[in-house]
mmCIF file of C-alpha atoms in Angstrom:
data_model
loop_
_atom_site.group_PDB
_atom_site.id
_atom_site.type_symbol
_atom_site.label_atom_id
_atom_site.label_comp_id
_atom_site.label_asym_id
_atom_site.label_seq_id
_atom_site.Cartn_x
_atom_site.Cartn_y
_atom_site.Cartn_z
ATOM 1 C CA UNK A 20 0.000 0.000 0.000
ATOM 2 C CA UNK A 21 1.027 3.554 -0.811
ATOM 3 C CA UNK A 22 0.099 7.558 -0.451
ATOM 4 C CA UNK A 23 -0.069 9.638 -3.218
ATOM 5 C CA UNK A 24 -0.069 13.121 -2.124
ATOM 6 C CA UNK A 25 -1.996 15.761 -4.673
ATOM 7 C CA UNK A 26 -0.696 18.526 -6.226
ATOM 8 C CA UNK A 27 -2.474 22.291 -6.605
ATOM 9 C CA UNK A 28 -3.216 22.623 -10.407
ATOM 10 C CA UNK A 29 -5.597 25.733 -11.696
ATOM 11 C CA UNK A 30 -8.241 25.005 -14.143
ATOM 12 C CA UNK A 31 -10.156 27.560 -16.316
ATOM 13 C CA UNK A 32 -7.864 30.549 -17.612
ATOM 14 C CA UNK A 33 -8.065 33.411 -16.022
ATOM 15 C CA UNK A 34 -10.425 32.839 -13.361
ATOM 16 C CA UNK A 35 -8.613 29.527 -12.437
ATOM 17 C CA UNK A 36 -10.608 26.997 -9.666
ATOM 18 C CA UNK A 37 -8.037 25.451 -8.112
ATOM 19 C CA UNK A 38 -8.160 21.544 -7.684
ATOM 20 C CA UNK A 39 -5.706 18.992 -6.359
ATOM 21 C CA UNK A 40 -5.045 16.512 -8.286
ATOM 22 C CA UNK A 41 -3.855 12.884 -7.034
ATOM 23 C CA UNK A 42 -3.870 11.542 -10.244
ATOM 24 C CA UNK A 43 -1.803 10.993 -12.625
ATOM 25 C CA UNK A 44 1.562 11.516 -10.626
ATOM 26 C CA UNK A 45 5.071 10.727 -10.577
ATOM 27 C CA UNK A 46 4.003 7.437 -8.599
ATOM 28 C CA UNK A 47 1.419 6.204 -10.335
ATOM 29 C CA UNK A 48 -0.642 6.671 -13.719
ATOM 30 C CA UNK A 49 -3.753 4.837 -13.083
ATOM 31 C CA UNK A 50 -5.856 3.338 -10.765
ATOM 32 C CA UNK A 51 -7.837 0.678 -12.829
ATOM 33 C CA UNK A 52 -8.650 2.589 -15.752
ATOM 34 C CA UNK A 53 -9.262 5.718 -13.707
ATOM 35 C CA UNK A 54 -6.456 7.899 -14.738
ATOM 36 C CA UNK A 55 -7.075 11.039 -13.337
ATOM 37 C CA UNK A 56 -8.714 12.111 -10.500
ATOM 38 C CA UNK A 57 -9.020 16.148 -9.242
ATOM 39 C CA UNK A 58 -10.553 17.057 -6.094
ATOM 40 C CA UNK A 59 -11.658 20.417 -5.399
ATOM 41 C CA UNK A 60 -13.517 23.035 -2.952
ATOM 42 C CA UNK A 61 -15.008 23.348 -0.807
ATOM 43 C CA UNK A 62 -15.095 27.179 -2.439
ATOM 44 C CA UNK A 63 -17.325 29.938 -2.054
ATOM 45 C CA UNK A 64 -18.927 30.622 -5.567
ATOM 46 C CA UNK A 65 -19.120 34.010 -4.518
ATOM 47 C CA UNK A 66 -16.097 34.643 -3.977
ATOM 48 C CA UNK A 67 -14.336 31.968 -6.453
ATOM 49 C CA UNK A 68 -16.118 32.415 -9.383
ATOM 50 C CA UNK A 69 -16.894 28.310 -9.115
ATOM 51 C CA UNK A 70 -16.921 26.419 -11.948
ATOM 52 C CA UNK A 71 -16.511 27.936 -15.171
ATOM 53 C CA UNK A 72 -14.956 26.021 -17.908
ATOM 54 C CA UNK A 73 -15.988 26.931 -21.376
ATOM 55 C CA UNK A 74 -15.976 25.069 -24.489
ATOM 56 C CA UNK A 75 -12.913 22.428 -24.489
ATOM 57 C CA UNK A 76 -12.161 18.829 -26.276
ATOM 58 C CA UNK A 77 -11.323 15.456 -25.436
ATOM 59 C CA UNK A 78 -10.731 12.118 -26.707
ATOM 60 C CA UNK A 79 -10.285 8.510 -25.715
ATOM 61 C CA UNK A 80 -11.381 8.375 -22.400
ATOM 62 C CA UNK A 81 -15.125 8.836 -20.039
ATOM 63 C CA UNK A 82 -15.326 12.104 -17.571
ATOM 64 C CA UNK A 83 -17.042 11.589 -14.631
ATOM 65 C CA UNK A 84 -18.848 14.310 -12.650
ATOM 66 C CA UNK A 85 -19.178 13.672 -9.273
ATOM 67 C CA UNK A 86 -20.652 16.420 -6.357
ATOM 68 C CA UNK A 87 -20.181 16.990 -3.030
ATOM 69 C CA UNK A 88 -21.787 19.819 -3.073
ATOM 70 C CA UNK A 89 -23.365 22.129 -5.513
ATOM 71 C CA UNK A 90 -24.933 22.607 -8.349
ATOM 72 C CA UNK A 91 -23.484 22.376 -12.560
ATOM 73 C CA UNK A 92 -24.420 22.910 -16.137
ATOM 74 C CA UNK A 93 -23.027 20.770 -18.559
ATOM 75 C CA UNK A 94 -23.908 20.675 -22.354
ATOM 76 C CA UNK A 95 -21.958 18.989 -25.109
ATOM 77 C CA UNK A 96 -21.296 18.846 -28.538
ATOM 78 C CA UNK A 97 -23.862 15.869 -28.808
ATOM 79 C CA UNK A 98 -27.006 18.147 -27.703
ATOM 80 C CA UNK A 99 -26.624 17.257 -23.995
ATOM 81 C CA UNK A 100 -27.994 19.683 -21.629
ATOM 82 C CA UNK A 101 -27.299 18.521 -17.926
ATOM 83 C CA UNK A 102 -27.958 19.709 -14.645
ATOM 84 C CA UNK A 103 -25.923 17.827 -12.094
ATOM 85 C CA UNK A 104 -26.491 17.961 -8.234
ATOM 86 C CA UNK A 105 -25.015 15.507 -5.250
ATOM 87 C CA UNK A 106 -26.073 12.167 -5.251
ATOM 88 C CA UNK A 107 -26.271 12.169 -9.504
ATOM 89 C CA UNK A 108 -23.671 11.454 -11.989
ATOM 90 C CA UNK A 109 -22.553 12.588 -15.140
ATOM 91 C CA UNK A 110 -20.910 10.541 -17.600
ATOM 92 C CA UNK A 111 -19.440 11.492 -20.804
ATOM 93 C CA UNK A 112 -17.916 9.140 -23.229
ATOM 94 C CA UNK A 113 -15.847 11.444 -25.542
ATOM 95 C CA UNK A 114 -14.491 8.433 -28.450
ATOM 96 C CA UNK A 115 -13.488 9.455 -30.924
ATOM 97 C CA UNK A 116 -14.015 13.014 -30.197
ATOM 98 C CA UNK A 117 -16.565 15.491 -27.929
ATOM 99 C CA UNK A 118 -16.673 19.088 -26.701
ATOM 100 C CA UNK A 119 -18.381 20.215 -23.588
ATOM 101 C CA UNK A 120 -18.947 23.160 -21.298
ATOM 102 C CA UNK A 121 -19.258 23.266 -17.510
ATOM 103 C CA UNK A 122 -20.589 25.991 -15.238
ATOM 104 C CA UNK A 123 -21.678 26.265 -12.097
ATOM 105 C CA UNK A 124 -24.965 28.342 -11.839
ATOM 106 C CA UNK A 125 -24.092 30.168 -8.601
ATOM 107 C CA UNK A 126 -27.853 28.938 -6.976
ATOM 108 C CA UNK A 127 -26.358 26.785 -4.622
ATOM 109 C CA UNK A 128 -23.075 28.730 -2.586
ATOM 110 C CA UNK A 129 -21.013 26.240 -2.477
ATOM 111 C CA UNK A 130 -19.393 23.893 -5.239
ATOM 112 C CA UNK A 131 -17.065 20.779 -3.915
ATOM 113 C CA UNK A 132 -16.920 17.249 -5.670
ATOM 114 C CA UNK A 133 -14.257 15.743 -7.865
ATOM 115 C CA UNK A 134 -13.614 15.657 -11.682
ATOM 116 C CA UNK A 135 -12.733 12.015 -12.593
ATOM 117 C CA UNK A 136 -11.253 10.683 -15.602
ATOM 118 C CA UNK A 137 -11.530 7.027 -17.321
ATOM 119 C CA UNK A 138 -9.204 5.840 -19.906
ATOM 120 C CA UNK A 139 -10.740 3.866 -22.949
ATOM 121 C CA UNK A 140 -9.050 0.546 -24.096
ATOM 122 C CA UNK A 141 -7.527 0.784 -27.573
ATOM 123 C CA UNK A 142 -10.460 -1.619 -28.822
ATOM 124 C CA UNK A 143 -12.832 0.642 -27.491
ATOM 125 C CA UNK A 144 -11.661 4.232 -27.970
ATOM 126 C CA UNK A 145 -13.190 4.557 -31.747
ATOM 127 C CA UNK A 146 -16.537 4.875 -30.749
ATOM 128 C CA UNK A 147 -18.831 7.762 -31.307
ATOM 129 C CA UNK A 148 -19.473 10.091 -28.354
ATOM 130 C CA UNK A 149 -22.423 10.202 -25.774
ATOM 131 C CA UNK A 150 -23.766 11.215 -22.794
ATOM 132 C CA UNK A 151 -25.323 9.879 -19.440
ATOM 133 C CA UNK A 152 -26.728 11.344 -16.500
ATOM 134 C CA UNK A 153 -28.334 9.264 -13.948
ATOM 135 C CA UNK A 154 -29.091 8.971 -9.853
ATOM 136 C CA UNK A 155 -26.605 6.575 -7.688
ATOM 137 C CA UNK A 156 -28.063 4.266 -5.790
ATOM 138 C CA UNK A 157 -27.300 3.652 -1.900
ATOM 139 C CA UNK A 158 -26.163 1.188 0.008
ATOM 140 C CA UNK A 159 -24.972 0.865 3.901
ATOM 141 C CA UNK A 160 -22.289 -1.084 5.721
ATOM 142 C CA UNK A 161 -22.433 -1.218 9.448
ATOM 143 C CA UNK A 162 -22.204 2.565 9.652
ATOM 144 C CA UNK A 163 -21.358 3.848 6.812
ATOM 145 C CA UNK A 164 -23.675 5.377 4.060
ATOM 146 C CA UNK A 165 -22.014 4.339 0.690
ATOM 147 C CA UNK A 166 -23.335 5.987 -3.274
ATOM 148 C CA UNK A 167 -22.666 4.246 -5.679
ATOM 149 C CA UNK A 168 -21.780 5.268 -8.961
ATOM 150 C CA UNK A 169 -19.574 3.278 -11.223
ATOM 151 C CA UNK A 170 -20.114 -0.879 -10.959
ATOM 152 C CA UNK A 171 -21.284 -2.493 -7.972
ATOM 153 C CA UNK A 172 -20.785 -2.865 -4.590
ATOM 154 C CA UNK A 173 -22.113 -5.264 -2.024
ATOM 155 C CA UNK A 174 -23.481 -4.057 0.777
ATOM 156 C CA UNK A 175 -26.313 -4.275 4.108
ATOM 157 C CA UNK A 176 -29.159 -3.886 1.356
ATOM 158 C CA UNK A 177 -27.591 -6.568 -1.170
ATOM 159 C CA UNK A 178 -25.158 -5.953 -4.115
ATOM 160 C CA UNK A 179 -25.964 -2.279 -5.596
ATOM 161 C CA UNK A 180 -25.179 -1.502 -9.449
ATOM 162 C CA UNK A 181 -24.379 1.701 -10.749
ATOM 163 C CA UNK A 182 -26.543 2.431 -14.076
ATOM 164 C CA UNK A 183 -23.478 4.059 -15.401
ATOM 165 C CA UNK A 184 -21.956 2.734 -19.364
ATOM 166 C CA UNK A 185 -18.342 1.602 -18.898
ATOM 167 C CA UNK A 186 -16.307 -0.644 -21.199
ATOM 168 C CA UNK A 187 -13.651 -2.226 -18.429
ATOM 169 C CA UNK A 188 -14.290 -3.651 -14.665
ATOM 170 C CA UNK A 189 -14.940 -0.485 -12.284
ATOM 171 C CA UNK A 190 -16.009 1.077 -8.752
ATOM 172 C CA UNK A 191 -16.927 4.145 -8.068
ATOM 173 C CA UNK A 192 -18.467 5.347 -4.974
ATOM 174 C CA UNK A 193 -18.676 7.955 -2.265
ATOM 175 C CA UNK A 194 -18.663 7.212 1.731
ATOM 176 C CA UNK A 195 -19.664 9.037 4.483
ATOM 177 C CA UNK A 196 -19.258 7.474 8.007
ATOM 178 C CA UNK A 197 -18.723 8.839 11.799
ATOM 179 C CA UNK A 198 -16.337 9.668 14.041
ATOM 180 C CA UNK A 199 -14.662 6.354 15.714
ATOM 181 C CA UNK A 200 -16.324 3.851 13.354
ATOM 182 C CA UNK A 201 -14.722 0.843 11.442
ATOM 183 C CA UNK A 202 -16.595 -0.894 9.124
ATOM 184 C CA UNK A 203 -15.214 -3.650 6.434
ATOM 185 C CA UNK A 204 -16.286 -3.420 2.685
ATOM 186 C CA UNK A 205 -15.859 -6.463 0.488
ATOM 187 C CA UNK A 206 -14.380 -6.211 -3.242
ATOM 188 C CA UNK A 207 -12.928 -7.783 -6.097
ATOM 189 C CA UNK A 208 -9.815 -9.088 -5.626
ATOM 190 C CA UNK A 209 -8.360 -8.530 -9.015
ATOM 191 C CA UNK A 210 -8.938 -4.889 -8.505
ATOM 192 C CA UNK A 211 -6.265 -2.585 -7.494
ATOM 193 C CA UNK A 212 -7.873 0.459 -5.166
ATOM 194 C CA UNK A 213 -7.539 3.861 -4.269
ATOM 195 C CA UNK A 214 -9.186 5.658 -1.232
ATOM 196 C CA UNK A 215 -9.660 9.648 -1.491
ATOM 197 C CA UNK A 216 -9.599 11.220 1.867
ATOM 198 C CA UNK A 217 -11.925 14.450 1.673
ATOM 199 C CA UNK A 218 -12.461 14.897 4.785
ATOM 200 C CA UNK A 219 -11.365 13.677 8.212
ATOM 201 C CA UNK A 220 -8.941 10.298 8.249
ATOM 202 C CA UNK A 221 -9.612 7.163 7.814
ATOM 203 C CA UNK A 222 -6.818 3.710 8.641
ATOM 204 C CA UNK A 223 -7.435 1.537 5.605
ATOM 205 C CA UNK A 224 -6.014 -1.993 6.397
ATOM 206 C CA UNK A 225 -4.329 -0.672 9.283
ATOM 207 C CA UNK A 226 -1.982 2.549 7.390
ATOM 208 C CA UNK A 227 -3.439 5.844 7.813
ATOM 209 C CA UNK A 228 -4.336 8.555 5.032
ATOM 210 C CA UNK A 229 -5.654 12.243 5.784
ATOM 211 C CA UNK A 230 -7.102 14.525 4.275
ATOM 212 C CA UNK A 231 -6.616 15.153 0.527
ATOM 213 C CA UNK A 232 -4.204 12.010 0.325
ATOM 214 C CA UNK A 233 -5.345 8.998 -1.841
ATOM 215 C CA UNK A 234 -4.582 5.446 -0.143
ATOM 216 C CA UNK A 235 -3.196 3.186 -3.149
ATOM 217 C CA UNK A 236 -4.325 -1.224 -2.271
ATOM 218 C CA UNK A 237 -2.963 -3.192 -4.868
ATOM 219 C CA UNK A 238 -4.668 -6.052 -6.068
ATOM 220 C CA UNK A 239 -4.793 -9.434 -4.346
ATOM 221 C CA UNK A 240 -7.268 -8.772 -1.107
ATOM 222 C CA UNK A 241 -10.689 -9.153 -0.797
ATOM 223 C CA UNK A 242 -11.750 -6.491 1.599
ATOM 224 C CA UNK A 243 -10.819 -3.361 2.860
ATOM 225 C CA UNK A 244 -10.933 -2.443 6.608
ATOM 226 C CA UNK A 245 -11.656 1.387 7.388
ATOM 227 C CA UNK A 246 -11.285 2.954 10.718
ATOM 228 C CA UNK A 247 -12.524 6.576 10.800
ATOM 229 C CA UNK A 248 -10.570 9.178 13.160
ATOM 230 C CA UNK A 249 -11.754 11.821 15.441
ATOM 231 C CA UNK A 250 -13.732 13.294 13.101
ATOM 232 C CA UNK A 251 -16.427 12.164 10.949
ATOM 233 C CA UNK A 252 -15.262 11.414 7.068
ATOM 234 C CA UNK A 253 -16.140 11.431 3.802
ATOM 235 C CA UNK A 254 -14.144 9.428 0.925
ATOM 236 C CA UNK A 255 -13.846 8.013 -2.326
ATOM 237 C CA UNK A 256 -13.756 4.408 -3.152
ATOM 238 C CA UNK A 257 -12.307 3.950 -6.681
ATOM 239 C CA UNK A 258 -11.236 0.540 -8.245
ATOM 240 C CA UNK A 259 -10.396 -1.493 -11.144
ATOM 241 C CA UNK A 260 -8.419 -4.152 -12.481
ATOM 242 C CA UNK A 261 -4.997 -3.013 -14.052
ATOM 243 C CA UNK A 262 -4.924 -0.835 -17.230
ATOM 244 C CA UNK A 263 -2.624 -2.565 -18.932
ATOM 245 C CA UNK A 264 -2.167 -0.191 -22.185
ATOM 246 C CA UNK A 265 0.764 2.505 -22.695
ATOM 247 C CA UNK A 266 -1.373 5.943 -22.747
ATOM 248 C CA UNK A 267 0.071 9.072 -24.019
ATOM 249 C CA UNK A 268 -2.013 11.863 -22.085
ATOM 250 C CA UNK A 269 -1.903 15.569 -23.087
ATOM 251 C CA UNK A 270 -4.278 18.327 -22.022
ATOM 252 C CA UNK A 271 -7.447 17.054 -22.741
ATOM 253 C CA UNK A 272 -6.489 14.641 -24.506
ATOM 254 C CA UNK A 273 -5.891 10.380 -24.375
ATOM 255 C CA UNK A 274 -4.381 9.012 -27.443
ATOM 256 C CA UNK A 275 -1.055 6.111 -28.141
ATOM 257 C CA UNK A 276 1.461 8.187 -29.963
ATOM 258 C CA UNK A 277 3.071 11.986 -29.735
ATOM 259 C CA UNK A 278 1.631 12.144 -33.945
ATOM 260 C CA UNK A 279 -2.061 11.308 -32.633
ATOM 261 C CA UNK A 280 -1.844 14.101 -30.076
ATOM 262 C CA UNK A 281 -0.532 16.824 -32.139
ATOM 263 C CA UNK A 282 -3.574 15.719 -34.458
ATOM 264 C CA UNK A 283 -6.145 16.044 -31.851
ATOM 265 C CA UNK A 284 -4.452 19.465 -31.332
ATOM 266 C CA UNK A 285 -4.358 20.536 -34.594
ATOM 267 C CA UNK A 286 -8.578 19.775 -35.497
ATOM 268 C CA UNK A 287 -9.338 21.377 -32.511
ATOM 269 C CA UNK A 288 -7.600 24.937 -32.912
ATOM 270 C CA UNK A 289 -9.226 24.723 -36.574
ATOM 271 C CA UNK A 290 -12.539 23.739 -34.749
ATOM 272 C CA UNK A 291 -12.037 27.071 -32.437
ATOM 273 C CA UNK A 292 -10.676 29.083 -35.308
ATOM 274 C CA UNK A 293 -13.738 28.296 -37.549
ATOM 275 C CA UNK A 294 -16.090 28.391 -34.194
ATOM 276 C CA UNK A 295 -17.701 25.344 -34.510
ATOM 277 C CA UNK A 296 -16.556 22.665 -36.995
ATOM 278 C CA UNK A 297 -19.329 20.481 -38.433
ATOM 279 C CA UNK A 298 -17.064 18.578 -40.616
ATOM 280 C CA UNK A 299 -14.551 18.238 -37.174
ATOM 281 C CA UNK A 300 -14.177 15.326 -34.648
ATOM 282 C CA UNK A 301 -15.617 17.345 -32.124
ATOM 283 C CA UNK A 302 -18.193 19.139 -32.917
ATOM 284 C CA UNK A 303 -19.584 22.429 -31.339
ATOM 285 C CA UNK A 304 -21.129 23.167 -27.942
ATOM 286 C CA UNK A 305 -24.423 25.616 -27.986
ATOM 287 C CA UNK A 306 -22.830 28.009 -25.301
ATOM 288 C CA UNK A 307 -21.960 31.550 -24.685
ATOM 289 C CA UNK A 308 -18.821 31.234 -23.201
ATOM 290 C CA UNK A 309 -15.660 31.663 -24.342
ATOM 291 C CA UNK A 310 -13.939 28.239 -26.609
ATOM 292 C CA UNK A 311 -10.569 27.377 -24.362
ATOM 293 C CA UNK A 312 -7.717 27.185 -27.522
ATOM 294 C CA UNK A 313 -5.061 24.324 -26.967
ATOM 295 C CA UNK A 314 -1.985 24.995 -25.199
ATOM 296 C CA UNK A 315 1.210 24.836 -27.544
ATOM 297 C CA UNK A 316 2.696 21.411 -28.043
ATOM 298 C CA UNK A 317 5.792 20.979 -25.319
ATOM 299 C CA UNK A 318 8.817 20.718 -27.348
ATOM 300 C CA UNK A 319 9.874 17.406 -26.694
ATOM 301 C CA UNK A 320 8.275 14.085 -27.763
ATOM 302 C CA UNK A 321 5.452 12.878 -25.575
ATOM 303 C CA UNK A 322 5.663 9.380 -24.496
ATOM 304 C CA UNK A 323 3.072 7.046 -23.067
ATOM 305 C CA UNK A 324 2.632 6.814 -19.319
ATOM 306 C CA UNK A 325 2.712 3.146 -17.398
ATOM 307 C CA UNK A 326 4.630 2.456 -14.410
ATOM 308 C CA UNK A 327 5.890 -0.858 -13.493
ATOM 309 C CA UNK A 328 3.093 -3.383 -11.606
ATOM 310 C CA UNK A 329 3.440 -4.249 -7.875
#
């Protein structure tokens, strides 16, 4: 077992929301398939501005939405027009290519969730965008309150399945649990896992993470034990068995080679150029923000991402 520690990264130009992201990092790439994974808030909209991502791309890989708290507009390049609140979840499958917008609409005060990323197998990554939205369903354990919303999850009610589309084995799910408990949740044992500590501390299997730190299990156990500290906690159960692909990521982007990425890059500044596309991969977003332009292209040669196995 390990702790990855995040890192502050600003999101959104300007007006950056800050998030911390635990994934990917110098330690590890993926968790399962889950390849990224930012956690932010919570933040005053007030006073931060919230969420306010315009128009951007992506390719090869599912975003997940996922709040804590708040309230968020999404719409896409497929015709999607989402609101997304706590306890819902939003699930984008960009393929081959999608656009999408995301705002928060400053009638709830407060925004705080995480922005979750899933990589697409090669055999998979060709297919044509869409969109999902749907409500998690619940589950308890001793104590705990658990939400699912990626796979399934066995629990005090009986096994509990996400409704969510996803093309390799997965977990996703939030739990809340008080002060001083310990409570033992069964999984599969060919997943690896990662706990996200948002708030309070939690032992799991007897090593303690805190507070913004993600607890990485590899694979091989069948259950993970989880004492809660002083204070109540809330945290993120995500799993999955090994991604075993190289993955070159870049911005927004998942592709296999340096080449594919600089062509990603390249259709999408002509799809912002041009503002809107209709003969691009990606399509255009029915929005009034402003379209986020590509960084420039690092000048070295990307390579793929994969660490060596436990």
């Amino acid at each position: 077992m390990s702790i990855l520690t995040p890192r502050d990264v600003p999101l959104g130009g300007l007006r950056a929301m800050t998030v911390r992201r635990t994934l990917p990092n110098r330690q590890r790439s993926t968790i399962g398939a889950w390849c990224f994974v930012d956690h932010y808030g919570p933040d005053e909209v007030e006073l931060s501005g919230g969420m306010n991502l315009g128009p951007h791309p992506h390719t090869g890989l599912q975003t997940v939405t996922w709040l804590f708290q708040g309230e968020v507009e999404h719409r896409d390049s497929v015709g999607s027009v989402q609101l997304i609140e706590p306890g819902q979840v939003n699930l984008m499958t960009a393929g081959t290519g999608i656009a999408h917008a995301e705002h928060s609409t400053g009638r709830v005060p407060v925004m705080h969730g995480v922005q979750l990323w899933v990589a697409l197998a090669d055999k998979d990554r060709h297919i044509p965008p869409f969109f999902e939205h749907h409500i998690a369903p619940r589950t308890t354990i001793g104590d705990a309150q658990l939400i699912v919303f990626v796979g399934s999850l066995t629990g005090d009610t009986g096994t509990v399945t996400a409704a969510t589309t996803t093309f390799t084995p997965l977990l996703g799910a939030e739990i809340t649990a008080p002060a001083g408990s310990t409570f033992t949740i069964p999984v599969n044992t060919t997943f690896e896992h990662g706990i996200l500590v948002d708030s309070g501390s939690v032992e799991v299997n007897g090593e303690l993470a805190e507070k913004d730190q993600l607890a990485y299990v590899e694979p091989g156990i069948d259950s993970l034990t989880l004492t809660i500290g002083d204070e109540p906690a809330r945290l993120l159960l995500l799993g999955g068995t090994p991604f075993e692909e190289e993955l070159v990521m870049w911005w927004n982007f998942i592709g296999r080679s340096h080449d594919e990425i600089v062509e990603f890059r390249n259709q999408w500044q002509e799809d912002v150029v041009l503002e809107g596309n209709p003969e691009g991969i990606f399509g255009s977003v029915e929005h009034g923000g402003t379209v986020i332009p590509a960084p420039e292209m690092p000048h070295v040669q990307l390579r793929p991402r994969k660490l060596p196995r436990p």
